[in-house]
Amino acid sequence: MSAPLVRGWCPGAHRPMMSGDGLVVRVKPRLGQLTADQALTLAQLSKSHGNGMIDVTSRANLQVRGVSEASHPRLLAALIDAGLVDADPEMDARRAIVAAPGWSGGDQTDRLGTALEARLGDLPAMPAKIGHVIDTGPARILDGVSGDFRLESGESGLILRADGALRGRPVTEDEAVDALIEMAWWFVETGGRESGRMKRHIASVELPSGWTCADPGPVAPRLDVGPHGGSLSVGVAFGQLRADDLSALCASGCSTLDVTPWRMIVLNDATQAYDKLIESHSHVLITTPGNPVLASHACPGAPLCPQGTVETRDMARRLAFQVPPGLHVSGCAKGCAHPDPAPLTVVGCDGLYDVVRDGRASDVPEARGLTRAQVLERFGA
Ligand code: SF4
């Protein structure tokens, strides 16, 4: 078996990555939110310039898949026109901001996001994976979501917290972005580019005194699928939906859609009775809490990923109802969809499947070289 290839580069709209099904064009909706019109436009563009498949990423972004090199310039121009991509490639690359879903125009999330976006040019050049989090509601819902520079609610007001630090720096709203820029310059001037991420960096370099004196506020319960107040949260199996699924979400009558980092899209102002209709529309969209597919992980596998040698997602759908929650089906030992241990991991290897218990995709399997039928039979699926 050949070792999996590790790439240290994030695809963007201006600089897409080639995958097994064509170019992957990443779209970063502003603070994770699209209007229903923007979502419909994206769905149409995905069909006209891509293969109609759209990823929902762990950074609350969307990715148009299957784009050819010839159609990329036209897609990019249309995305810029729709206000979904910055015309300036550098600013688009720097606009890596995950915001707590449910924000609305003029609230603190919107104000902080606007202020940060206006100052992106004042940030130093940083590694591609660096990102920001805005999580200033009564309780922090983005705890555990990747983001190096974090504006959060503290026990007694707004704080700026370096990812990996237990405590943060108290700031006023007016000071927040200046303080974040100061922290970003401290990061690069103390060798952060070599560390790559803030959490790794502060494991060996101490933050300035005064930047770790305020406790973060409480953590909110994880968002679940289903109706919440005036919104409806819809799970996306394995983080990939079709253009028609996205159009169906817009038909719920929602005003805006919040893309979350948890393979979930929140439909704001959706007609509540729409949940069953959405779930019946597609085996991809999930509105029933506790559906085991939502707790399962599966990368695109073969043939979408050149390194995958087996089909993954149909296998995961069939196994999810038969095995403990947290199933992981991986196209190869790299384990992109879930780098952590899982109760059961099924891993592709040279066109057949290995089975790992309580481990990662790269761990020693308890069974090797099974056919698809043998795996399904082994777990009664
Ligand atoms: S784990 Fe899946 S997505 Fe990652 S390289 Fe392997 S086949 Fe591709």
CSV table of C-alpha atoms in Angstrom, one decimal, residues 217-349:
chain,number,residue,atom,x,y,z
A,217,GLY,CA,-18.0,32.4,29.2
A,218,PRO,CA,-20.1,29.2,29.4
A,219,VAL,CA,-20.2,26.8,26.5
A,220,ALA,CA,-23.6,26.4,24.8
A,221,PRO,CA,-25.0,22.9,24.0
A,222,ARG,CA,-24.3,21.6,20.5
A,223,LEU,CA,-26.8,22.7,17.9
A,224,ASP,CA,-29.0,19.8,16.8
A,225,VAL,CA,-31.1,19.3,13.7
A,226,GLY,CA,-34.8,20.3,13.7
A,227,PRO,CA,-36.8,23.5,14.5
A,228,HIS,CA,-35.3,26.1,16.9
A,229,GLY,CA,-37.4,29.2,17.5
A,230,GLY,CA,-37.9,30.8,14.1
A,231,SER,CA,-35.3,28.7,12.3
A,232,LEU,CA,-34.8,25.1,11.1
A,233,SER,CA,-31.5,23.3,11.3
A,234,VAL,CA,-30.9,20.7,8.6
A,235,GLY,CA,-28.1,18.2,8.6
A,236,VAL,CA,-26.1,17.4,5.5
A,237,ALA,CA,-25.0,13.8,5.4
A,238,PHE,CA,-21.2,13.6,5.2
A,239,GLY,CA,-21.1,17.3,4.4
A,240,GLN,CA,-22.0,17.0,0.7
A,241,LEU,CA,-25.2,18.0,-1.0
A,242,ARG,CA,-26.5,18.3,-4.6
A,243,ALA,CA,-27.4,21.6,-6.2
A,244,ASP,CA,-31.0,20.5,-6.1
A,245,ASP,CA,-30.8,19.9,-2.4
A,246,LEU,CA,-29.6,23.5,-1.9
A,247,SER,CA,-32.5,24.8,-4.1
A,248,ALA,CA,-34.9,22.7,-2.0
A,249,LEU,CA,-33.7,24.4,1.2
A,250,CYS,CA,-34.3,27.8,-0.4
A,251,ALA,CA,-37.9,26.7,-1.2
A,252,SER,CA,-38.5,26.5,2.5
A,253,GLY,CA,-39.2,30.3,2.4
A,254,CYS,CA,-36.1,31.1,4.5
A,255,SER,CA,-34.7,34.6,4.3
A,256,THR,CA,-31.1,33.6,4.9
A,257,LEU,CA,-29.1,30.4,5.3
A,258,ASP,CA,-26.3,30.0,7.9
A,259,VAL,CA,-23.6,27.5,7.0
A,260,THR,CA,-22.3,25.9,10.2
A,261,PRO,CA,-19.0,24.0,10.9
A,262,TRP,CA,-21.0,20.9,11.9
A,263,ARG,CA,-22.4,19.7,8.5
A,264,MET,CA,-25.5,21.6,9.2
A,265,ILE,CA,-27.3,24.5,7.6
A,266,VAL,CA,-29.7,26.8,9.5
A,267,LEU,CA,-32.7,28.1,7.6
A,268,ASN,CA,-33.7,31.4,9.2
A,269,ASP,CA,-37.4,32.2,9.0
A,270,ALA,CA,-38.2,28.9,7.4
A,271,THR,CA,-41.7,27.6,7.4
A,272,GLN,CA,-41.6,25.2,10.3
A,273,ALA,CA,-43.8,22.6,8.7
A,274,TYR,CA,-41.2,22.2,6.1
A,275,ASP,CA,-38.9,19.9,8.0
A,276,LYS,CA,-40.5,16.6,7.0
A,277,LEU,CA,-40.7,17.7,3.4
A,278,ILE,CA,-37.0,18.6,3.3
A,279,GLU,CA,-36.0,15.2,4.8
A,280,SER,CA,-38.3,13.3,2.3
A,281,HIS,CA,-36.8,15.2,-0.6
A,282,SER,CA,-33.4,13.7,-0.3
A,283,HIS,CA,-31.4,11.0,1.5
A,284,VAL,CA,-28.8,13.7,2.0
A,285,LEU,CA,-30.8,16.2,4.1
A,286,ILE,CA,-31.5,15.3,7.7
A,287,THR,CA,-34.0,17.0,10.1
A,288,THR,CA,-34.6,14.1,12.5
A,289,PRO,CA,-32.4,14.4,15.7
A,290,GLY,CA,-30.5,11.2,16.4
A,291,ASN,CA,-30.2,10.0,12.8
A,292,PRO,CA,-27.0,7.9,13.0
A,293,VAL,CA,-25.9,9.0,9.5
A,294,LEU,CA,-25.3,12.5,10.8
A,295,ALA,CA,-22.9,11.2,13.5
A,296,SER,CA,-21.0,9.2,10.8
A,297,HIS,CA,-18.0,10.3,8.9
A,298,ALA,CA,-17.1,9.4,5.3
A,299,CYS,CA,-14.7,11.1,2.9
A,300,PRO,CA,-15.5,11.3,-0.8
A,301,GLY,CA,-13.5,8.1,-1.5
A,302,ALA,CA,-13.3,6.7,-5.0
A,303,PRO,CA,-13.7,7.9,-7.6
A,304,LEU,CA,-13.9,11.5,-6.4
A,305,CYS,CA,-10.5,11.4,-4.6
A,306,PRO,CA,-7.5,10.1,-6.6
A,307,GLN,CA,-6.1,8.4,-3.5
A,308,GLY,CA,-9.3,6.5,-2.7
A,309,THR,CA,-9.6,3.0,-3.9
A,310,VAL,CA,-13.1,2.2,-2.5
A,311,GLU,CA,-16.6,3.6,-2.4
A,312,THR,CA,-17.3,5.2,1.0
A,313,ARG,CA,-20.6,7.0,1.5
A,314,ASP,CA,-23.1,4.4,0.4
A,315,MET,CA,-21.2,2.0,2.6
A,316,ALA,CA,-21.4,4.4,5.6
A,317,ARG,CA,-25.1,5.0,5.0
A,318,ARG,CA,-25.8,1.2,5.2
A,319,LEU,CA,-23.5,0.5,8.2
A,320,ALA,CA,-24.6,3.6,10.3
A,321,PHE,CA,-27.8,2.0,11.5
A,322,GLN,CA,-26.1,-1.3,12.5
A,323,VAL,CA,-23.0,-0.1,14.4
A,324,PRO,CA,-22.3,2.2,17.4
A,325,PRO,CA,-22.5,6.0,16.7
A,326,GLY,CA,-19.4,7.6,15.3
A,327,LEU,CA,-18.7,5.2,12.4
A,328,HIS,CA,-15.9,6.3,10.1
A,329,VAL,CA,-15.5,5.0,6.5
A,330,SER,CA,-12.3,6.2,4.9
A,331,GLY,CA,-11.2,5.9,1.3
A,332,CYS,CA,-7.6,5.4,2.4
A,333,ALA,CA,-5.4,5.4,5.5
A,334,LYS,CA,-5.1,9.2,5.5
A,335,GLY,CA,-8.5,9.4,7.3
A,336,CYS,CA,-9.4,13.0,6.1
A,337,ALA,CA,-13.0,12.9,7.2
A,338,HIS,CA,-12.1,12.0,10.8
A,339,PRO,CA,-8.5,12.2,12.0
A,340,ASP,CA,-9.5,11.0,15.5
A,341,PRO,CA,-10.2,7.4,16.7
A,342,ALA,CA,-13.7,6.1,16.0
A,343,PRO,CA,-15.4,3.1,17.6
A,344,LEU,CA,-15.4,1.5,14.1
A,345,THR,CA,-13.3,2.6,11.1
A,346,VAL,CA,-13.6,0.9,7.7
A,347,VAL,CA,-10.7,1.8,5.5
A,348,GLY,CA,-10.1,1.3,1.8
A,349,CYS,CA,-6.8,-0.4,0.9
